[in-house]
Amino acid sequence: LFILILVLFSSCYKTLEMEGFDKELWKKSISECDTYRLEIAPLLLEKQEVILEGTQNDVESLLGQASEHELYERNQKFFHYRLTPNDECGDFNNTEYLSIRFNAIGRANEVQVVVRDN
């Protein structure tokens, strides 16, 4: 019975797949002063329909944990994924983030790149 329940719950989440996107390189690039995230951002925007098909859990399975979370009105949520390497990696004029907005039921409904002045 326990195994059946486990199978049922694990089948509820789909894994988002995006051709040309290297999940492992994405996850390790932020800690290794690599610019992969900046380089792959145009692909993520071009194929944003893949992200928009998913829920918060689906997006986290693809991109990992967000650099920042922001709660907004009406239970909307923003996940911000840092694209620019960390400050220890160099002096950047701007910091770029991939920002994904989720509605109150956890569905992704907007993907954009946000630039913040340092």
Tab-separated table of C-alpha atoms in Angstrom, residues 19-69:
chain	number	residue	atom	x	y	z
A	19	GLU	CA	16.194	21.006	-25.934
A	20	GLY	CA	19.565	22.766	-25.767
A	21	PHE	CA	19.353	23.391	-22.018
A	22	ASP	CA	21.956	21.717	-19.765
A	23	LYS	CA	20.415	21.405	-16.325
A	24	GLU	CA	23.633	20.387	-14.576
A	25	LEU	CA	25.652	23.224	-16.120
A	26	TRP	CA	22.880	25.665	-15.141
A	27	LYS	CA	23.000	24.542	-11.514
A	28	LYS	CA	26.765	24.626	-11.093
A	29	SER	CA	27.507	27.723	-13.204
A	30	ILE	CA	26.315	30.165	-10.543
A	31	SER	CA	28.896	28.946	-8.028
A	32	GLU	CA	31.789	28.641	-10.489
A	33	CYS	CA	31.903	32.161	-11.967
A	34	ASP	CA	30.646	30.801	-15.286
A	35	THR	CA	28.533	32.818	-17.727
A	36	TYR	CA	26.403	29.873	-18.882
A	37	ARG	CA	23.271	31.352	-17.313
A	38	LEU	CA	23.696	34.614	-19.195
A	39	GLU	CA	24.369	32.740	-22.427
A	40	ILE	CA	21.345	30.434	-22.103
A	41	ALA	CA	18.859	33.161	-21.045
A	42	PRO	CA	17.818	33.962	-24.654
A	43	LEU	CA	16.954	30.277	-25.185
A	44	LEU	CA	14.861	30.241	-22.000
A	45	LEU	CA	12.942	33.286	-23.200
A	46	GLU	CA	12.555	31.880	-26.713
A	47	LYS	CA	11.189	28.593	-25.369
A	48	GLN	CA	9.289	30.072	-22.452
A	49	GLU	CA	6.192	28.083	-23.386
A	50	VAL	CA	7.919	25.054	-21.827
A	51	ILE	CA	8.177	26.916	-18.521
A	52	LEU	CA	4.651	28.309	-18.864
A	53	GLU	CA	3.288	24.756	-19.117
A	54	GLY	CA	4.567	23.991	-15.647
A	55	THR	CA	3.831	24.530	-12.017
A	56	GLN	CA	6.145	25.848	-9.341
A	57	ASN	CA	7.365	22.301	-8.626
A	58	ASP	CA	7.968	21.631	-12.336
A	59	VAL	CA	10.043	24.782	-12.703
A	60	GLU	CA	12.078	23.929	-9.605
A	61	SER	CA	12.764	20.486	-11.029
A	62	LEU	CA	14.156	22.132	-14.182
A	63	LEU	CA	15.978	25.175	-12.775
A	64	GLY	CA	16.566	24.241	-9.156
A	65	GLN	CA	15.945	26.514	-6.207
A	66	ALA	CA	15.570	30.198	-7.043
A	67	SER	CA	18.137	32.759	-5.904
A	68	GLU	CA	15.318	34.913	-4.530
A	69	HIS	CA	11.616	34.459	-3.813
